Tab-separated table of C-alpha atoms and ligand atoms in Angstrom:
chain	number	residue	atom	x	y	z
A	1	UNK	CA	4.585	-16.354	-30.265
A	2	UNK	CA	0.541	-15.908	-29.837
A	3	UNK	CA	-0.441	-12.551	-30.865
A	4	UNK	CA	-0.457	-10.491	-27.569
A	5	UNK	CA	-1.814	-6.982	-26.437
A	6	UNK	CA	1.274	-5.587	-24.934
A	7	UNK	CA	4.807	-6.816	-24.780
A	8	UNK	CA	7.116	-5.660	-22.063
A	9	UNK	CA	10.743	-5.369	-23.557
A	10	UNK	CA	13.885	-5.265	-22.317
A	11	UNK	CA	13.957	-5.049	-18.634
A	12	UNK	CA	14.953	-6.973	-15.585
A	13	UNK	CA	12.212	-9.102	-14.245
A	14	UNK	CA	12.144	-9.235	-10.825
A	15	UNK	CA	10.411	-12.331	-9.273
A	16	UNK	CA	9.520	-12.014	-5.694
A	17	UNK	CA	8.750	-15.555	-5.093
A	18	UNK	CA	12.781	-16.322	-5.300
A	19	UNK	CA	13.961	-12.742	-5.156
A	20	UNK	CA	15.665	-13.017	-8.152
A	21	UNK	CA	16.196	-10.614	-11.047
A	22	UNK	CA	16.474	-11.881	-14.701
A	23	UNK	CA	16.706	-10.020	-18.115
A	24	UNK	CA	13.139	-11.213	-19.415
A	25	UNK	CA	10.359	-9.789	-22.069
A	26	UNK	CA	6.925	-10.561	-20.054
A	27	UNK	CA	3.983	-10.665	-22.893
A	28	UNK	CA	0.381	-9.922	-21.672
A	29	UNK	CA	-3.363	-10.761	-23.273
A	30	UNK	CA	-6.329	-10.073	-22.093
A	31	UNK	CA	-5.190	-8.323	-18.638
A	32	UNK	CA	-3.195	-11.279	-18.057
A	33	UNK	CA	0.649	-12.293	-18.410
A	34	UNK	CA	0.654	-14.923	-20.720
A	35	UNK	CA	4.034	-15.121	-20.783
A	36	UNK	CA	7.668	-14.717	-19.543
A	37	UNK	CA	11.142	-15.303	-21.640
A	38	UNK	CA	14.606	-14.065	-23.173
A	39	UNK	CA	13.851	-12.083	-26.733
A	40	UNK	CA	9.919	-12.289	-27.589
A	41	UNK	CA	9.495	-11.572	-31.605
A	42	UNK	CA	7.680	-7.609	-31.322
A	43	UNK	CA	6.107	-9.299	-34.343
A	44	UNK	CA	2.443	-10.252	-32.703
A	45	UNK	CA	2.649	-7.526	-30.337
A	46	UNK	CA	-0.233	-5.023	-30.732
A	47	UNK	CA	1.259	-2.801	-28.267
A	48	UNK	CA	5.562	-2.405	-27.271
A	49	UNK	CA	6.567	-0.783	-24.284
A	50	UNK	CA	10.900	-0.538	-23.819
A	51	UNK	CA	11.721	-1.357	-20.240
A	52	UNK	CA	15.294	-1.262	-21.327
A	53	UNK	CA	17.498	-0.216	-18.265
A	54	UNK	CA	14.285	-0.824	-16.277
A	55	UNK	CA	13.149	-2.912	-13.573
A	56	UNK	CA	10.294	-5.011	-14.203
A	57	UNK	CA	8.213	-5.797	-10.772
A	58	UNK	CA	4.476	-6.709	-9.730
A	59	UNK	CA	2.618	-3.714	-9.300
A	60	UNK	CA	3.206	-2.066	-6.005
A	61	UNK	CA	0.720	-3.127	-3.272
A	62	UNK	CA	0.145	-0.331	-0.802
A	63	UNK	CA	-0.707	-1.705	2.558
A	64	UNK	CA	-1.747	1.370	4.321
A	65	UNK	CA	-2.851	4.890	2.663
A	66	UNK	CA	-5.990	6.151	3.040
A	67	UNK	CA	-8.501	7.155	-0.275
A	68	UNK	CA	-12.047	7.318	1.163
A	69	UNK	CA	-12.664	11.014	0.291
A	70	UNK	CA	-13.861	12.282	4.107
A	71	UNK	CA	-15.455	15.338	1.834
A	72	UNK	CA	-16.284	18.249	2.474
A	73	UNK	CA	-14.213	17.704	5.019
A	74	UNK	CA	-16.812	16.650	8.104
A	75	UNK	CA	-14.771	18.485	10.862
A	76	UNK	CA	-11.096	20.286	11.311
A	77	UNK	CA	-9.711	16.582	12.837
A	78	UNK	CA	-11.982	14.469	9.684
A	79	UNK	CA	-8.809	12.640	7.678
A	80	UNK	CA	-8.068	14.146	4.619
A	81	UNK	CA	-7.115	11.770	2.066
A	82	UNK	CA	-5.961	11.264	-1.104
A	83	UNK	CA	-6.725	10.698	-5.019
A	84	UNK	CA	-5.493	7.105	-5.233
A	85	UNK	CA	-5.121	7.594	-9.280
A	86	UNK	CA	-3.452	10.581	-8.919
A	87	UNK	CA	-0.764	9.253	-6.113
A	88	UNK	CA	-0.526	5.581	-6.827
A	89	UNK	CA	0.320	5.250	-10.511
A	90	UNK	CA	2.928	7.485	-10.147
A	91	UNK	CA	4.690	5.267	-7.572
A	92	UNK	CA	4.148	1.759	-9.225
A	93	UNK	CA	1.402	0.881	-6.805
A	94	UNK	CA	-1.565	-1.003	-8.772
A	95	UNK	CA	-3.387	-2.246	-5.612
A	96	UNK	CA	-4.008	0.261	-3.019
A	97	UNK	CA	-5.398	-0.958	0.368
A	98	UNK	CA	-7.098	1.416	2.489
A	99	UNK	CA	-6.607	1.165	6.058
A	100	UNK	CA	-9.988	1.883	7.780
A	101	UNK	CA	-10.930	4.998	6.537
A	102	UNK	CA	-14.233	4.044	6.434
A	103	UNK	CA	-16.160	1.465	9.211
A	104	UNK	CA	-19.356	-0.167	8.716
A	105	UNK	CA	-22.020	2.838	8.205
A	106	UNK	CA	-20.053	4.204	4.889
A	107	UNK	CA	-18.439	1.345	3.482
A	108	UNK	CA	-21.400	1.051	0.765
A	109	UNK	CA	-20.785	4.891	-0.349
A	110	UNK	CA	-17.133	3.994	-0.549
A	111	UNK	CA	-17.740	0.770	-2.727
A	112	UNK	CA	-19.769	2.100	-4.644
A	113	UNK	CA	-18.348	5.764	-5.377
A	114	UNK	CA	-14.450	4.956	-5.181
A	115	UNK	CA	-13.645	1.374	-5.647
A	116	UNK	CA	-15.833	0.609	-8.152
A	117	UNK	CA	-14.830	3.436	-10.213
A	118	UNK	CA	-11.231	3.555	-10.387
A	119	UNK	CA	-9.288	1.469	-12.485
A	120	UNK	CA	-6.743	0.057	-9.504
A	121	UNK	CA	-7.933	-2.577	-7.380
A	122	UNK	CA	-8.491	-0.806	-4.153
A	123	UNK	CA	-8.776	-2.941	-0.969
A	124	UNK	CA	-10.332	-2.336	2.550
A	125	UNK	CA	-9.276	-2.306	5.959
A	126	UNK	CA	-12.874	-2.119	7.281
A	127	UNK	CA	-12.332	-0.117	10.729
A	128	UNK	CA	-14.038	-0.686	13.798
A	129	UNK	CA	-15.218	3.051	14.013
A	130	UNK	CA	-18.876	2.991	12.873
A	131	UNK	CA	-17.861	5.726	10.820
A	132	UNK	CA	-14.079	5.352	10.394
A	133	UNK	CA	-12.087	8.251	10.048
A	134	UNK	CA	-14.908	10.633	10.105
A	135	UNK	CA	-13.433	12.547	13.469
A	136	UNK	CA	-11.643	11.723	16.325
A	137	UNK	CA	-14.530	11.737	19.002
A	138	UNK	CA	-16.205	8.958	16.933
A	139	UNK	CA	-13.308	6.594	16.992
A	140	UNK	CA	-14.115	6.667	20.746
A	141	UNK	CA	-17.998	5.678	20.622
A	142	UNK	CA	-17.409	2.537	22.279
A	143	UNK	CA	-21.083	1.893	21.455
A	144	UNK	CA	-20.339	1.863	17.676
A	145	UNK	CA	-18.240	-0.820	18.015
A	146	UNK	CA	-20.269	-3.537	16.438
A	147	UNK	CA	-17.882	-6.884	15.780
A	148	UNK	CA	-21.038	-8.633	13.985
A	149	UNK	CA	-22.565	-5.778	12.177
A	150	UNK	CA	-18.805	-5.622	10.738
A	151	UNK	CA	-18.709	-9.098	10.062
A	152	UNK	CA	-21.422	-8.563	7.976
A	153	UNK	CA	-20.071	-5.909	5.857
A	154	UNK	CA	-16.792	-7.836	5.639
A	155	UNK	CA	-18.721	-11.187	4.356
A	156	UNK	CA	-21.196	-8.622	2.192
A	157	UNK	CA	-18.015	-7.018	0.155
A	158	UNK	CA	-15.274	-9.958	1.013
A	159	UNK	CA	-14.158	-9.722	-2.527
A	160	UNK	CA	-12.802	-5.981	-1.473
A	161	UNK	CA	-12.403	-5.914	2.913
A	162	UNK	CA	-9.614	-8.020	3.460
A	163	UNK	CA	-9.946	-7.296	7.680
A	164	UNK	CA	-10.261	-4.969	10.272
A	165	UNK	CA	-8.945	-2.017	11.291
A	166	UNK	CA	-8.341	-0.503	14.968
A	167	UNK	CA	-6.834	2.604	15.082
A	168	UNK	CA	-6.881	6.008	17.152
A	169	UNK	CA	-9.178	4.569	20.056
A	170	UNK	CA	-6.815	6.358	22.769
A	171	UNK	CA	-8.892	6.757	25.866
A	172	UNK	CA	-6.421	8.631	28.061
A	173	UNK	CA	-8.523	7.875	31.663
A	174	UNK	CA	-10.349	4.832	31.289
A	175	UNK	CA	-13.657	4.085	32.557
A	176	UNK	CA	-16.392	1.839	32.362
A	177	UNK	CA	-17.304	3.330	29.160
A	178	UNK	CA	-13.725	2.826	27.590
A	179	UNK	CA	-12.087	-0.756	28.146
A	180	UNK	CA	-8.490	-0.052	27.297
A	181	UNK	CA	-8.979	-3.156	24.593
A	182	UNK	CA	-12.533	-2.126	23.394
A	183	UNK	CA	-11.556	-1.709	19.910
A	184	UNK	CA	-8.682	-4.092	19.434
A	185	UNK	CA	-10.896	-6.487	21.094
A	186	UNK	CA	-13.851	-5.873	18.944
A	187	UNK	CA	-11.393	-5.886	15.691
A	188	UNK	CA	-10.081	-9.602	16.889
A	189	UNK	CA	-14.038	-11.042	17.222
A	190	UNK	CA	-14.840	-9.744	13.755
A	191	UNK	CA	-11.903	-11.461	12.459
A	192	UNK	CA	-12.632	-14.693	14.208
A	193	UNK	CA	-16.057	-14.336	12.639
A	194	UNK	CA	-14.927	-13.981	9.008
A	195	UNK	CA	-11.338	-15.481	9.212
A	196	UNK	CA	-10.119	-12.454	8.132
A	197	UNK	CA	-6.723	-10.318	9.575
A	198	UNK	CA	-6.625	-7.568	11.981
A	199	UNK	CA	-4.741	-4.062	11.500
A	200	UNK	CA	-3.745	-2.125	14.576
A	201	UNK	CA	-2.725	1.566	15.352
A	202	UNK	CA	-2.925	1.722	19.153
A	203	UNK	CA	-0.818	4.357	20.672
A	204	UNK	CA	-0.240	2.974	24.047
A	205	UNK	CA	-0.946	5.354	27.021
A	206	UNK	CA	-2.797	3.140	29.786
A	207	UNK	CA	-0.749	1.363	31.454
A	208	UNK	CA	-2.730	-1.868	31.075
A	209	UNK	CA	-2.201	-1.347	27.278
A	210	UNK	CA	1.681	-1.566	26.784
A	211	UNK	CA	2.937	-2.250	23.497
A	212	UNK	CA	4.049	-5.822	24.545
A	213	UNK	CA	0.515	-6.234	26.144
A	214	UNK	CA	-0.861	-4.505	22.432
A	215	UNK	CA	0.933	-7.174	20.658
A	216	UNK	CA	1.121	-10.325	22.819
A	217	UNK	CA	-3.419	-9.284	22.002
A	218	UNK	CA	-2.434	-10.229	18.342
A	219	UNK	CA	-2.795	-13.308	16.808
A	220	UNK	CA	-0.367	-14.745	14.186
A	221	UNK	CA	-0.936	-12.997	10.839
A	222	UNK	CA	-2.106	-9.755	12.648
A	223	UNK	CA	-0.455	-6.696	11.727
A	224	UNK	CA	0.732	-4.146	13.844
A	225	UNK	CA	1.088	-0.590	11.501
A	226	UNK	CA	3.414	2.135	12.240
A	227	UNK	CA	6.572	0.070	14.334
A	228	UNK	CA	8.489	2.926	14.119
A	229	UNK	CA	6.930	5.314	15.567
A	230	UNK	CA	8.681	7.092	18.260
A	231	UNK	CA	5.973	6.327	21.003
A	232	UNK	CA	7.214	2.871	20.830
A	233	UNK	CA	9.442	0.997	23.706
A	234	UNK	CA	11.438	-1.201	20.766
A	235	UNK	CA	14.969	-0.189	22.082
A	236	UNK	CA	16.634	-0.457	25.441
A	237	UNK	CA	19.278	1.620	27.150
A	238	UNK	CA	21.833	0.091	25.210
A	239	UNK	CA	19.836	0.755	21.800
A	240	UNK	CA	19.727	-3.147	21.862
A	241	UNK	CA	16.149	-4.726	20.452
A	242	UNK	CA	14.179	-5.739	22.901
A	243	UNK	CA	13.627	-9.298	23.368
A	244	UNK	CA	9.715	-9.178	23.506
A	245	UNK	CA	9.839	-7.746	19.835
A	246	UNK	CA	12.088	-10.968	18.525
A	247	UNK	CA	9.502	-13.014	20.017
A	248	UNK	CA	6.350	-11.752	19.295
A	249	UNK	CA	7.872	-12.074	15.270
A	250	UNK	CA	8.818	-15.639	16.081
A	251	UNK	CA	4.787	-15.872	17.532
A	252	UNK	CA	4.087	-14.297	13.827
A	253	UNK	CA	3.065	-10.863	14.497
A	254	UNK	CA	2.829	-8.928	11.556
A	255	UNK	CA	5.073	-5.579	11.406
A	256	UNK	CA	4.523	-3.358	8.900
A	257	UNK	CA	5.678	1.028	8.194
A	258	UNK	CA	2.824	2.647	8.314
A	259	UNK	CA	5.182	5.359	7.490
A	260	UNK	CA	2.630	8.589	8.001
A	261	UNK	CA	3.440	11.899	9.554
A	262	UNK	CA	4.364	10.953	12.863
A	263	UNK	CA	4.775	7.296	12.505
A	264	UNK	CA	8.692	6.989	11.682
A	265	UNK	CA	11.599	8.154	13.044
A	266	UNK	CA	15.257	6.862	11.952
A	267	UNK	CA	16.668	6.634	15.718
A	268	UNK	CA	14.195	3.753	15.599
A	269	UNK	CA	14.513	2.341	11.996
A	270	UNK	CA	18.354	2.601	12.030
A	271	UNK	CA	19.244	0.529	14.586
A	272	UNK	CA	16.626	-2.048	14.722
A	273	UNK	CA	17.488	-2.456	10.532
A	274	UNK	CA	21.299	-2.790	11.916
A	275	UNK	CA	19.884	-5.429	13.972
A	276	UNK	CA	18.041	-7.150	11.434
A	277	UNK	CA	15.015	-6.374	13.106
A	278	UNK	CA	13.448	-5.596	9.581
A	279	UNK	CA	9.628	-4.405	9.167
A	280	UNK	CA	7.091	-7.314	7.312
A	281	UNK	CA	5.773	-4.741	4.924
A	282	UNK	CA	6.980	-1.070	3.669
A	283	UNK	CA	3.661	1.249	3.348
A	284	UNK	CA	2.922	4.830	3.370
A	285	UNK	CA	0.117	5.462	5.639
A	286	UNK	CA	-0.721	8.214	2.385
A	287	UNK	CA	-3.088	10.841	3.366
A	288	UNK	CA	-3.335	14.592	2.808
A	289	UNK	CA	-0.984	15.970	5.228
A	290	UNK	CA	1.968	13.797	4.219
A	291	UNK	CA	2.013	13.281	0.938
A	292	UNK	CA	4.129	16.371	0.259
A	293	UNK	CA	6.701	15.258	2.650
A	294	UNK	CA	8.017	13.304	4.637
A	295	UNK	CA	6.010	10.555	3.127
A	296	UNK	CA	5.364	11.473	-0.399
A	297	UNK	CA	4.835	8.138	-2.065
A	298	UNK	CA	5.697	4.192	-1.659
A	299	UNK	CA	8.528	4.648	-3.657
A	300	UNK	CA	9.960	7.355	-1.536
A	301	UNK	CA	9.382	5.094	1.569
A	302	UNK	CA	10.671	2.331	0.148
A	303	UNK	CA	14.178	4.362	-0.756
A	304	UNK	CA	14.284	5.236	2.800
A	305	UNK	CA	15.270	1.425	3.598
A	306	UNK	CA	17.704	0.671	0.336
A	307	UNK	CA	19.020	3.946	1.939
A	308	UNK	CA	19.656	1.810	5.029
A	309	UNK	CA	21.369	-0.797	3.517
A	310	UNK	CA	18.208	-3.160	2.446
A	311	UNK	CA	19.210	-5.181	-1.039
A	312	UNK	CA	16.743	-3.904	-3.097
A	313	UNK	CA	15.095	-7.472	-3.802
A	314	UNK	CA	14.180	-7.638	0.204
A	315	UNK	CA	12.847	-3.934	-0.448
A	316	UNK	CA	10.611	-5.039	-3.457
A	317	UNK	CA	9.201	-8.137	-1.452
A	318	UNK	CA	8.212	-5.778	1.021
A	319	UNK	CA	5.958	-3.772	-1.266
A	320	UNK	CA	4.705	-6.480	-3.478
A	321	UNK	CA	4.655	-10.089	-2.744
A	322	UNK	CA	4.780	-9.802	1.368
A	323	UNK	CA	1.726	-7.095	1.338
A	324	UNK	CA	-0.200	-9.520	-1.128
A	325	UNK	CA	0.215	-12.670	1.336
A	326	UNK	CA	-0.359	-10.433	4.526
A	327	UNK	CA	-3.681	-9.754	2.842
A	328	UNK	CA	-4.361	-13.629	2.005
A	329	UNK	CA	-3.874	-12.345	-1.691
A	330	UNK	CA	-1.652	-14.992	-2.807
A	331	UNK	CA	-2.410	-14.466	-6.345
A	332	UNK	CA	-1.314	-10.576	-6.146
A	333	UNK	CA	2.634	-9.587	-5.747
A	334	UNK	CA	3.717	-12.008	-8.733
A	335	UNK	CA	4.952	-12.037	-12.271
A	336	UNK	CA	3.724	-15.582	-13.741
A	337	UNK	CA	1.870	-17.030	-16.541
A	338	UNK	CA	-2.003	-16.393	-15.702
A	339	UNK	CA	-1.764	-14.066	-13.425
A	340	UNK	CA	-3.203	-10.505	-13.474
A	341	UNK	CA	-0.625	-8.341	-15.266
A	342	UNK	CA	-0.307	-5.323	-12.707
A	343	UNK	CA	2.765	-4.747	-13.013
A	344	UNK	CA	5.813	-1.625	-12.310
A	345	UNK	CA	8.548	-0.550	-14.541
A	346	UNK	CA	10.988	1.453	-12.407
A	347	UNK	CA	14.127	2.720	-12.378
A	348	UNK	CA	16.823	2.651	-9.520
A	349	UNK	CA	19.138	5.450	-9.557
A	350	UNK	CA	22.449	5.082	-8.823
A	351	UNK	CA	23.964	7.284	-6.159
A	352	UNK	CA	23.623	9.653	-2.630
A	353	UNK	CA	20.382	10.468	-2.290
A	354	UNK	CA	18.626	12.173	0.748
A	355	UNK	CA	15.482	11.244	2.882
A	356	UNK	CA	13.303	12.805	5.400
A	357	UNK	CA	11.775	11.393	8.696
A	358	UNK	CA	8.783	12.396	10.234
A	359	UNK	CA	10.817	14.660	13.087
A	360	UNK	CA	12.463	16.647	10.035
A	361	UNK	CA	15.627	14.132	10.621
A	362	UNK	CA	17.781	13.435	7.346
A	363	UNK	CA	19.321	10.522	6.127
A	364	UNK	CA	21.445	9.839	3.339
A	365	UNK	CA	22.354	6.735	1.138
A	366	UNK	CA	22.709	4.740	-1.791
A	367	UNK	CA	19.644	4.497	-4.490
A	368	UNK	CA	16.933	6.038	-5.150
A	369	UNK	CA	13.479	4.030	-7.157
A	370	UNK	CA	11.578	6.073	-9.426
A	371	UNK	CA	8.320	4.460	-11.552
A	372	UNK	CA	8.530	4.648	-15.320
A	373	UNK	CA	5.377	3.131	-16.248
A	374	UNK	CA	2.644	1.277	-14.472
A	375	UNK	CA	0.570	-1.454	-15.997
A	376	UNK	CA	-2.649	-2.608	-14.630
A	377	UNK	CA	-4.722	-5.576	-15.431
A	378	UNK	CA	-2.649	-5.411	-18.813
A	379	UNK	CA	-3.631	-1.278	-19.355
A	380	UNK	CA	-0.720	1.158	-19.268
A	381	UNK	CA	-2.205	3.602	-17.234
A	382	UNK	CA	1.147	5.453	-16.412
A	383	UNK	CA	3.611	6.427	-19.162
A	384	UNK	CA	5.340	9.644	-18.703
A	385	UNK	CA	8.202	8.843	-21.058
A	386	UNK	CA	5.986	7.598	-23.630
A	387	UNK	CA	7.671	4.247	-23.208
A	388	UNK	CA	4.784	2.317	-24.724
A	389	UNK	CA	3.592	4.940	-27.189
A	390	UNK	CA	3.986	4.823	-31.410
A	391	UNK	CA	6.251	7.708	-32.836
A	392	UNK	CA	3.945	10.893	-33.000
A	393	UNK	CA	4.870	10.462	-37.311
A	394	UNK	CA	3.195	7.034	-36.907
A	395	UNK	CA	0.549	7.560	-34.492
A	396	UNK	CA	-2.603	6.200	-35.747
A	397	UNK	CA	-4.926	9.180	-36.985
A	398	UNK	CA	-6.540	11.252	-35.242
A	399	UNK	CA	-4.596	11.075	-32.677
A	400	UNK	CA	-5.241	14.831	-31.081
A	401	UNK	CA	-9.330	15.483	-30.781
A	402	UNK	CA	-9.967	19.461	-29.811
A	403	UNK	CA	-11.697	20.062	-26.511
A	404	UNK	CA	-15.358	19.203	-26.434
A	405	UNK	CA	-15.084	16.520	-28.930
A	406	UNK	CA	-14.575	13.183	-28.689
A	407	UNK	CA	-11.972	12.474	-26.381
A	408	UNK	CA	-8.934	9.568	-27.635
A	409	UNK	CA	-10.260	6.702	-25.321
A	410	UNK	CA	-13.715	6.528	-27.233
A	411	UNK	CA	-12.575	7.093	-30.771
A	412	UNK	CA	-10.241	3.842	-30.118
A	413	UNK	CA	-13.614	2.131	-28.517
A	414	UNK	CA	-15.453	3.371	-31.829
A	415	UNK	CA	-12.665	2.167	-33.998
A	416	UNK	CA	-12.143	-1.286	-31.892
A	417	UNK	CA	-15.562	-1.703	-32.750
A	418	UNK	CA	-15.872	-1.462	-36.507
A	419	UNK	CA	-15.274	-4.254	-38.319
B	1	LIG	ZN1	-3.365	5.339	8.662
């Protein structure tokens, strides 16, 4: 084999384009997989990490958490978000895709401050907010609502804004001033402008804007966050699935978790998974006020549905391969020769295991995923079980620098760089 910076050993490849699991060693060179097969030789590895007893899957994709630090906080009802390196890695998740925290007026200061200085690729929702999440009085500035001036942004930073968010524009009386669709509306002529998706949270209380008039707004592709949310109409008196929702699917309307603190509830999960009324995409909706419970991380969320009864290779399409392509990331969500090597090593636990929902409901069931490692762009960035690391008798010296002196990542860029 080529000499290769890290060599994955010993664990079960999952590939999400067939759903299939096979006992593979994936090799990776310059930040990409270069390649995938039974028994590679260690020999030309520079770097080993053991995935024995391990899963091996594309980095997680996170299609809704929020990471646009709102800080100091602007007001009491500003979002509060999260560190994306702190929560992501931990859960597998190498792509992290914002969902409009930030519109139009501070999408440069979030470029420029978070996504270009984090090591995961972090992706946009661009809302249709002026300023986002900022408060909730200026998610109802109708005014701000500027389709082209988003369209703009979106085209200026498409490598990052992969569409547009509407979310919390919930005029209770409408007026003049507040067309029921003003936001969804403008979110649907940005898209048309850049041919990118839309994302919508719309809670619906006017009666013009039902959740089958919400959806049947949507185009195909569209994604509609948070489906089980309580406020929902998704089950009739006979906790049958309504018809409207198994056609707008058929139409190609996008469901997706959106998981949050007030966005799931198993008396709606249970019976439309019983009724194969599965969601698209599993994603967190990750902020500050749920990420000690009940959403905690992807992982968690994802749990909640092999909990349900999923087959955990539907579960790990959900958050890897199905997020990349509702995204139009077809190269993300993959494990193949030349593609970027983000990648997961988890572990499913065997046994009962309980979950949370977001009205303090508990449900039990089989499995539970944890994340062992996370790789991105061929860079172990997670490794709490040292899984990847030398022997501490063999570790290359100095391998401990005292506070205030060189710390280990620049001595190896030193030492990389000596002849
Ligand atoms: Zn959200």
């Amino acid at each position: 084999m080529t000499r290769c910076d890290l060599l994955i050993r010993g664990g079960t490849v999952f590939a999400p384009e067939t759903k299939a699991f096979t006992r593979e060693d994936v090799a990776v060179r310059d930040g990409t997989v270069v390649l995938r097969g039974k028994n590679l030789p260690e020999g030309g590895a520079a770097s080993v990490l053991d995935a024995s007893g391990c899963l091996v899957s594309p980095g997680l994709i996170d299609l809704h958490c929020h990471i646009y630090p709102v800080f100091p906080y602007v007001r009491e009802d500003s979002l509060r978000t999260v560190n994306v390196e702190e929560h992501a890695l931990r859960a597998g998740v190498t792509t992290a895709v914002d969902a409009g925290t930030c519109g139009w007026r501070n999408f440069g200061d979030f470029k420029e401050n978070v996504i270009d200085r984090t090591k995961l690729r972090v992706l946009a929702f661009l809302d249709m907010a002026a300023k986002g999440m900022a408060y909730t009085d200026s998610e109802q500035a109708v005014a701000d609502i500027n389709p082209r001036i988003a369209a703009a942004v979106a085209q200026e930073w498409s490598g990052c804004i992969v569409g547009f968010k509407s979310a919390h524009y919930w005029p209770r009386h409408e007026d003049a001033a507040h067309p029921a669709f003003a936001s969804i509306d403008g979110a649907l002529e940005a898209a048309e402008l850049t041919g990118k998706r839309v994302m919508v949270d719309s809670i619906p209380v006017v009666p013009e804007r039902s959740y089958p008039a919400i959806l049947r707004r949507l185009r195909p592709g569209d994604i509609h966050t948070h489906v089980f949310a309580q406020q929902f109409p998704l089950l009739d008196e006979q906790k049958k699935v309504m018809p409207y929702l198994w056609e707008e699917r058929e139409r190609g309307v996008h469901f997706d978790v959106g998981h949050g603190s007030g966005s799931f509830w198993f008396w709606q999960a249970v019976p439309c998974f019983a009724q194969g009324f599965w969601p698209d995409t599993i994603s967190t909706d990750l902020h500050h006020q749920n990420v000690t419970g009940p959403v905690f991380d992807l992982l968690n969320v994802a749990s909640k549905f092999l909990a349900m009864g999923m087959p955990l290779a539907e579960v790990l399409y959900r958050v890897t391969r199905a997020p990349a392509l509702a995204i139009d990331h077809p190269e993300l969500g993959v494990i193949r020769e030349g593609a970027c090597a983000d990648l997961a090593v988890l572990r499913l636990r065997e046994g009962r295991f309980g979950y949370i929902d977001c009205g303090g409901g508990r449900l039990s069931g089989e499995g539970k995923l944890e994340c062992v490692a996370a790789v991105r762009a061929g860079e172990v960035l997670y490794d709490p079980e040292a899984r990847s690391a030398p022997d501490w008798q063999d570790a290359p010296a100095p391998y401990w620098t005292p506070p205030g002196q060189l710390r280990s990542w620049e001595l190896r860029t030193e030492k990389e760089e000596t002849p």
